[in-house]
Amino acid sequence: MDKVIGKKKKKMYSVMSFRYGITNGVATLITTMASTYWAIFLTDAVGMEAAVMAGILSVTSIIDMISVPFIGIIMQKAKFKSGKFRPWLLFGAVTAAVFRWLSFSNPGFTGIRQIFWFGGAYILTYLGYNIAFTAFTGFLPLMASDPDNRQAYAAAKNICNSTGKFLLSLFSLYLISLFGHGNATMGYSRLALLIGVLVILAHWQLFTATKKIDVVVTESKTAVGEVHKPAKDDYKVSFWEMSKYAISKPFLLYVVGSACKCSTYFLITALAPYYYGYVIGAERMLTVYLSLGTFLMIAGSFITPYVSRLVKGAKESYILGLAFYAVCLGLAFCVATNVLVCTLLMSIGYVGYSIAHATEITVYSSIVDYTQWKTGKDLKPFMMSLFNLGMKVGKTVSSFALGLGLVLMKFNKTNVTNSAISGICIMFSALPSLILVVGAVLMIFFPLTDDKVRSMQAEIRERKAEQQ
């Protein structure tokens, strides 16, 4: 665990922070491949009707969202000698890897069997991903306690996350073509299989790196050291206590703010192929946009800890990032027909997005500290599972908006009307800009500053010292 001694601080990044980050950098390929290609894979490669695709996305996203708290409850209650989070890390990674591959594999089913195949594979992919990601985020409060150190870990996570997206955007179309040999379905499937293997390896290295960090004490000794007695289980909390203590003003503000950020990202990512393919008619520019955007996200992630220090806190960085992204998207909508300027503005906006995204887990960790400070209960497994909730709400909203929007504009790939083109432009930039403004305004009322977090942590330490 990183420590701060007096006013002397360690260097911003460390090897361990990047071992933490690289896990998420590879795991993001699971979600990015789906958010970028799954909708168009279903409609183009599989031949599914847009309305059916929209229904699958909406229903499975809702199921994915409501699974999150149940995963947290199970992890809070479960007991493993090898750690509170480590066993779940591997189990979730393997599950997500296998079913991501199957979700991009077409067995040739039609009708209801086709719906169950793709819907089931999607749900099980994200069930595994949610388990692995909850374990992954649960490590952060254990590895870094001070807000500045957490911000460095979070930034390293986002640097690797953006790098993974950058590499996927740069090589995905080429690999799909290479693996498919003219068969798009085979290309998607083999790329998903490669990603699955990489995801398992990345999670394995974090599993080994955290052996001495994620330690569950099963017994303790008396002062004499001769008689063993059960140790106090700091994680022992009833279902009612989990439900009661999780809901708070900071938590609700965070969830809505995060949902605003994530819904815009998923909506924009899903609509990018439609914008470049049907509005502009320059599919190759999609690679330029994705590559430039993710490259700038890496830069934005790297500067996040420094921005956070400059503006005096994670909350302030989060608001700044959302506002910057909103402005860039609003300007991009004004020049939607100019592909070069629009692409540049949309890409620059990712600097703001990455600042907010890298700051998000630090902001949420302060809610975990707040819950422990207020209740005296250690709810890390359950609370860290809810870190996903904002993203899940955002994904559900974006899936619903995407499907509904395509249906209302009567999108047909063989006959793209002017109204469909206008609708795609609005959903690609104008609507996300407005959503981000809502998120930034709500986060102004978020009460937990960095100074408040340090004060709570000091009080928690004092309580523990008094109990010993």
PDB file of C-alpha atoms in Angstrom, residues 142-322:
ATOM      1  CA  LEU A 142      -6.620  -1.948  -0.026  1.00  0.00           C
ATOM      2  CA  MET A 143      -3.766  -0.870  -2.308  1.00  0.00           C
ATOM      3  CA  ALA A 144      -4.049   2.908  -1.864  1.00  0.00           C
ATOM      4  CA  SER A 145      -5.759   4.743   0.989  1.00  0.00           C
ATOM      5  CA  ASP A 146      -4.816   8.403   0.459  1.00  0.00           C
ATOM      6  CA  PRO A 147      -6.878  10.263  -2.205  1.00  0.00           C
ATOM      7  CA  ASP A 148      -3.733  11.334  -4.094  1.00  0.00           C
ATOM      8  CA  ASN A 149      -2.435   7.758  -4.254  1.00  0.00           C
ATOM      9  CA  ARG A 150      -5.836   6.474  -5.270  1.00  0.00           C
ATOM     10  CA  GLN A 151      -5.884   9.035  -8.043  1.00  0.00           C
ATOM     11  CA  ALA A 152      -2.537   7.719  -9.312  1.00  0.00           C
ATOM     12  CA  TYR A 153      -3.840   4.135  -9.330  1.00  0.00           C
ATOM     13  CA  ALA A 154      -7.053   5.289 -10.993  1.00  0.00           C
ATOM     14  CA  ALA A 155      -5.093   7.241 -13.597  1.00  0.00           C
ATOM     15  CA  ALA A 156      -2.848   4.244 -14.321  1.00  0.00           C
ATOM     16  CA  LYS A 157      -6.020   2.184 -14.709  1.00  0.00           C
ATOM     17  CA  ASN A 158      -7.414   4.685 -17.181  1.00  0.00           C
ATOM     18  CA  ILE A 159      -4.150   5.010 -19.106  1.00  0.00           C
ATOM     19  CA  CYS A 160      -4.150   1.263 -19.648  1.00  0.00           C
ATOM     20  CA  ASN A 161      -7.878   1.312 -20.328  1.00  0.00           C
ATOM     21  CA  SER A 162      -7.433   3.941 -23.035  1.00  0.00           C
ATOM     22  CA  THR A 163      -4.411   2.125 -24.450  1.00  0.00           C
ATOM     23  CA  GLY A 164      -6.468  -1.037 -24.783  1.00  0.00           C
ATOM     24  CA  LYS A 165      -9.197   0.883 -26.605  1.00  0.00           C
ATOM     25  CA  PHE A 166      -6.597   2.578 -28.787  1.00  0.00           C
ATOM     26  CA  LEU A 167      -5.073  -0.736 -29.866  1.00  0.00           C
ATOM     27  CA  LEU A 168      -8.505  -2.233 -30.512  1.00  0.00           C
ATOM     28  CA  SER A 169      -9.574   0.755 -32.592  1.00  0.00           C
ATOM     29  CA  LEU A 170      -6.310   0.644 -34.521  1.00  0.00           C
ATOM     30  CA  PHE A 171      -6.244  -3.067 -35.334  1.00  0.00           C
ATOM     31  CA  SER A 172      -9.792  -4.405 -34.873  1.00  0.00           C
ATOM     32  CA  LEU A 173     -11.052  -3.896 -38.428  1.00  0.00           C
ATOM     33  CA  TYR A 174      -7.826  -5.327 -39.842  1.00  0.00           C
ATOM     34  CA  LEU A 175      -7.979  -8.348 -37.518  1.00  0.00           C
ATOM     35  CA  ILE A 176     -11.654  -8.984 -38.303  1.00  0.00           C
ATOM     36  CA  SER A 177     -10.785  -9.016 -41.986  1.00  0.00           C
ATOM     37  CA  LEU A 178      -7.653 -11.131 -41.461  1.00  0.00           C
ATOM     38  CA  PHE A 179      -9.358 -13.707 -39.231  1.00  0.00           C
ATOM     39  CA  GLY A 180     -12.512 -13.833 -41.345  1.00  0.00           C
ATOM     40  CA  HIS A 181     -11.008 -14.394 -44.809  1.00  0.00           C
ATOM     41  CA  GLY A 182     -14.074 -12.693 -46.264  1.00  0.00           C
ATOM     42  CA  ASN A 183     -16.441 -14.106 -43.624  1.00  0.00           C
ATOM     43  CA  ALA A 184     -17.322 -11.240 -41.251  1.00  0.00           C
ATOM     44  CA  THR A 185     -18.962 -13.516 -38.688  1.00  0.00           C
ATOM     45  CA  MET A 186     -15.858 -15.693 -38.425  1.00  0.00           C
ATOM     46  CA  GLY A 187     -13.678 -12.591 -38.154  1.00  0.00           C
ATOM     47  CA  TYR A 188     -15.679 -11.216 -35.242  1.00  0.00           C
ATOM     48  CA  SER A 189     -15.714 -14.607 -33.504  1.00  0.00           C
ATOM     49  CA  ARG A 190     -11.961 -15.189 -33.732  1.00  0.00           C
ATOM     50  CA  LEU A 191     -11.170 -11.664 -32.556  1.00  0.00           C
ATOM     51  CA  ALA A 192     -13.468 -12.234 -29.550  1.00  0.00           C
ATOM     52  CA  LEU A 193     -11.639 -15.507 -28.807  1.00  0.00           C
ATOM     53  CA  LEU A 194      -8.249 -13.754 -28.879  1.00  0.00           C
ATOM     54  CA  ILE A 195      -9.561 -11.078 -26.530  1.00  0.00           C
ATOM     55  CA  GLY A 196     -10.861 -13.755 -24.145  1.00  0.00           C
ATOM     56  CA  VAL A 197      -7.436 -15.376 -23.841  1.00  0.00           C
ATOM     57  CA  LEU A 198      -5.774 -12.010 -23.146  1.00  0.00           C
ATOM     58  CA  VAL A 199      -8.389 -11.168 -20.493  1.00  0.00           C
ATOM     59  CA  ILE A 200      -7.703 -14.380 -18.554  1.00  0.00           C
ATOM     60  CA  LEU A 201      -3.922 -13.793 -18.628  1.00  0.00           C
ATOM     61  CA  ALA A 202      -4.268 -10.178 -17.467  1.00  0.00           C
ATOM     62  CA  HIS A 203      -6.427 -11.116 -14.507  1.00  0.00           C
ATOM     63  CA  TRP A 204      -4.076 -13.935 -13.564  1.00  0.00           C
ATOM     64  CA  GLN A 205      -1.157 -11.522 -13.164  1.00  0.00           C
ATOM     65  CA  LEU A 206      -3.184  -9.307 -10.790  1.00  0.00           C
ATOM     66  CA  PHE A 207      -4.302 -12.410  -8.895  1.00  0.00           C
ATOM     67  CA  THR A 208      -0.634 -13.199  -8.185  1.00  0.00           C
ATOM     68  CA  ALA A 209       0.308  -9.564  -7.486  1.00  0.00           C
ATOM     69  CA  THR A 210      -2.282  -9.134  -4.720  1.00  0.00           C
ATOM     70  CA  LYS A 211      -1.533 -12.292  -2.729  1.00  0.00           C
ATOM     71  CA  LYS A 212      -0.115 -10.314   0.222  1.00  0.00           C
ATOM     72  CA  ILE A 213      -2.599  -7.444  -0.078  1.00  0.00           C
ATOM     73  CA  ASP A 214      -5.936  -9.255  -0.070  1.00  0.00           C
ATOM     74  CA  VAL A 215      -5.532 -11.192   3.180  1.00  0.00           C
ATOM     75  CA  VAL A 216      -8.415 -12.659   5.173  1.00  0.00           C
ATOM     76  CA  VAL A 217      -7.586 -13.218   8.848  1.00  0.00           C
ATOM     77  CA  THR A 218      -9.291 -16.397   9.992  1.00  0.00           C
ATOM     78  CA  GLU A 219      -8.012 -16.592  13.558  1.00  0.00           C
ATOM     79  CA  SER A 220      -6.128 -14.576  16.175  1.00  0.00           C
ATOM     80  CA  LYS A 221      -4.038 -15.284  19.262  1.00  0.00           C
ATOM     81  CA  THR A 222      -4.215 -14.150  22.860  1.00  0.00           C
ATOM     82  CA  ALA A 223      -1.419 -12.093  24.351  1.00  0.00           C
ATOM     83  CA  VAL A 224       0.248 -15.288  25.555  1.00  0.00           C
ATOM     84  CA  GLY A 225      -0.003 -16.757  22.077  1.00  0.00           C
ATOM     85  CA  GLU A 226      -1.073 -20.199  23.188  1.00  0.00           C
ATOM     86  CA  VAL A 227      -4.856 -20.222  22.788  1.00  0.00           C
ATOM     87  CA  HIS A 228      -6.428 -19.498  19.431  1.00  0.00           C
ATOM     88  CA  LYS A 229      -9.770 -17.776  19.120  1.00  0.00           C
ATOM     89  CA  PRO A 230     -11.817 -16.638  16.121  1.00  0.00           C
ATOM     90  CA  ALA A 231     -10.867 -13.244  14.822  1.00  0.00           C
ATOM     91  CA  LYS A 232     -13.426 -10.497  14.462  1.00  0.00           C
ATOM     92  CA  ASP A 233     -14.925 -10.602  10.973  1.00  0.00           C
ATOM     93  CA  ASP A 234     -14.955  -6.968   9.829  1.00  0.00           C
ATOM     94  CA  TYR A 235     -16.974  -7.946   6.756  1.00  0.00           C
ATOM     95  CA  LYS A 236     -19.850  -9.528   8.689  1.00  0.00           C
ATOM     96  CA  VAL A 237     -22.905  -7.481   7.813  1.00  0.00           C
ATOM     97  CA  SER A 238     -26.565  -8.435   7.503  1.00  0.00           C
ATOM     98  CA  PHE A 239     -28.535  -8.059   4.280  1.00  0.00           C
ATOM     99  CA  TRP A 240     -30.622  -5.327   5.908  1.00  0.00           C
ATOM    100  CA  GLU A 241     -27.510  -3.412   6.945  1.00  0.00           C
ATOM    101  CA  MET A 242     -26.096  -3.639   3.417  1.00  0.00           C
ATOM    102  CA  SER A 243     -29.314  -2.280   1.933  1.00  0.00           C
ATOM    103  CA  LYS A 244     -29.716   0.447   4.541  1.00  0.00           C
ATOM    104  CA  TYR A 245     -26.156   1.732   4.655  1.00  0.00           C
ATOM    105  CA  ALA A 246     -25.529   1.747   0.903  1.00  0.00           C
ATOM    106  CA  ILE A 247     -28.113   4.436   0.123  1.00  0.00           C
ATOM    107  CA  SER A 248     -26.900   7.954   0.867  1.00  0.00           C
ATOM    108  CA  LYS A 249     -26.886  11.387  -0.726  1.00  0.00           C
ATOM    109  CA  PRO A 250     -23.291  11.029  -2.010  1.00  0.00           C
ATOM    110  CA  PHE A 251     -24.085   7.591  -3.460  1.00  0.00           C
ATOM    111  CA  LEU A 252     -27.239   8.736  -5.291  1.00  0.00           C
ATOM    112  CA  LEU A 253     -25.529  11.813  -6.736  1.00  0.00           C
ATOM    113  CA  TYR A 254     -22.613   9.694  -7.886  1.00  0.00           C
ATOM    114  CA  VAL A 255     -24.844   7.084  -9.577  1.00  0.00           C
ATOM    115  CA  VAL A 256     -26.774   9.689 -11.574  1.00  0.00           C
ATOM    116  CA  GLY A 257     -23.603  11.606 -12.484  1.00  0.00           C
ATOM    117  CA  SER A 258     -21.835   8.428 -13.539  1.00  0.00           C
ATOM    118  CA  ALA A 259     -24.880   7.293 -15.529  1.00  0.00           C
ATOM    119  CA  CYS A 260     -24.817  10.570 -17.441  1.00  0.00           C
ATOM    120  CA  LYS A 261     -21.134  10.127 -18.284  1.00  0.00           C
ATOM    121  CA  CYS A 262     -21.400   6.459 -19.244  1.00  0.00           C
ATOM    122  CA  SER A 263     -24.612   6.752 -21.267  1.00  0.00           C
ATOM    123  CA  THR A 264     -22.981   9.357 -23.497  1.00  0.00           C
ATOM    124  CA  TYR A 265     -19.911   7.192 -24.034  1.00  0.00           C
ATOM    125  CA  PHE A 266     -21.882   4.066 -24.959  1.00  0.00           C
ATOM    126  CA  LEU A 267     -24.279   6.001 -27.175  1.00  0.00           C
ATOM    127  CA  ILE A 268     -21.506   7.781 -29.054  1.00  0.00           C
ATOM    128  CA  THR A 269     -19.432   4.621 -29.457  1.00  0.00           C
ATOM    129  CA  ALA A 270     -22.381   2.620 -30.800  1.00  0.00           C
ATOM    130  CA  LEU A 271     -23.392   5.388 -33.227  1.00  0.00           C
ATOM    131  CA  ALA A 272     -19.895   6.084 -34.565  1.00  0.00           C
ATOM    132  CA  PRO A 273     -20.104   3.315 -37.235  1.00  0.00           C
ATOM    133  CA  TYR A 274     -23.504   4.662 -38.312  1.00  0.00           C
ATOM    134  CA  TYR A 275     -22.251   8.259 -38.487  1.00  0.00           C
ATOM    135  CA  TYR A 276     -19.171   7.462 -40.544  1.00  0.00           C
ATOM    136  CA  GLY A 277     -20.843   4.753 -42.606  1.00  0.00           C
ATOM    137  CA  TYR A 278     -24.224   6.291 -43.404  1.00  0.00           C
ATOM    138  CA  VAL A 279     -24.045  10.041 -42.664  1.00  0.00           C
ATOM    139  CA  ILE A 280     -20.569  10.814 -44.008  1.00  0.00           C
ATOM    140  CA  GLY A 281     -19.990   7.757 -46.186  1.00  0.00           C
ATOM    141  CA  ALA A 282     -16.362   7.455 -45.089  1.00  0.00           C
ATOM    142  CA  GLU A 283     -16.003   4.243 -43.099  1.00  0.00           C
ATOM    143  CA  ARG A 284     -12.213   4.522 -42.991  1.00  0.00           C
ATOM    144  CA  MET A 285     -12.588   7.703 -40.930  1.00  0.00           C
ATOM    145  CA  LEU A 286     -14.024   5.537 -38.155  1.00  0.00           C
ATOM    146  CA  THR A 287     -10.565   4.118 -37.555  1.00  0.00           C
ATOM    147  CA  VAL A 288      -9.112   7.648 -37.496  1.00  0.00           C
ATOM    148  CA  TYR A 289     -11.745   8.803 -34.991  1.00  0.00           C
ATOM    149  CA  LEU A 290     -11.392   5.806 -32.697  1.00  0.00           C
ATOM    150  CA  SER A 291      -7.596   5.885 -32.818  1.00  0.00           C
ATOM    151  CA  LEU A 292      -7.259   9.636 -32.286  1.00  0.00           C
ATOM    152  CA  GLY A 293      -9.903   9.652 -29.561  1.00  0.00           C
ATOM    153  CA  THR A 294      -8.329   6.848 -27.582  1.00  0.00           C
ATOM    154  CA  PHE A 295      -4.853   8.330 -28.018  1.00  0.00           C
ATOM    155  CA  LEU A 296      -6.109  11.594 -26.509  1.00  0.00           C
ATOM    156  CA  MET A 297      -7.779   9.610 -23.709  1.00  0.00           C
ATOM    157  CA  ILE A 298      -4.358   8.235 -22.813  1.00  0.00           C
ATOM    158  CA  ALA A 299      -3.013  11.780 -22.603  1.00  0.00           C
ATOM    159  CA  GLY A 300      -6.015  12.893 -20.569  1.00  0.00           C
ATOM    160  CA  SER A 301      -5.604   9.974 -18.198  1.00  0.00           C
ATOM    161  CA  PHE A 302      -1.914  10.725 -17.658  1.00  0.00           C
ATOM    162  CA  ILE A 303      -2.531  14.344 -16.684  1.00  0.00           C
ATOM    163  CA  THR A 304      -5.492  13.520 -14.405  1.00  0.00           C
ATOM    164  CA  PRO A 305      -3.520  13.295 -11.101  1.00  0.00           C
ATOM    165  CA  TYR A 306      -1.873  16.629 -11.890  1.00  0.00           C
ATOM    166  CA  VAL A 307      -5.216  18.207 -12.810  1.00  0.00           C
ATOM    167  CA  SER A 308      -6.685  16.868  -9.575  1.00  0.00           C
ATOM    168  CA  ARG A 309      -3.919  18.512  -7.553  1.00  0.00           C
ATOM    169  CA  LEU A 310      -4.326  21.742  -9.499  1.00  0.00           C
ATOM    170  CA  VAL A 311      -8.068  22.006  -8.887  1.00  0.00           C
ATOM    171  CA  LYS A 312      -7.708  20.681  -5.311  1.00  0.00           C
ATOM    172  CA  GLY A 313      -9.677  17.475  -5.471  1.00  0.00           C
ATOM    173  CA  ALA A 314     -11.225  14.514  -7.268  1.00  0.00           C
ATOM    174  CA  LYS A 315     -14.735  15.975  -7.202  1.00  0.00           C
ATOM    175  CA  GLU A 316     -13.561  19.141  -8.915  1.00  0.00           C
ATOM    176  CA  SER A 317     -11.668  17.140 -11.560  1.00  0.00           C
ATOM    177  CA  TYR A 318     -14.766  15.094 -12.270  1.00  0.00           C
ATOM    178  CA  ILE A 319     -16.935  18.170 -12.868  1.00  0.00           C
ATOM    179  CA  LEU A 320     -14.253  19.791 -15.039  1.00  0.00           C
ATOM    180  CA  GLY A 321     -13.962  16.685 -17.209  1.00  0.00           C
ATOM    181  CA  LEU A 322     -17.722  16.405 -17.788  1.00  0.00           C
TER     182      LEU A 322
END
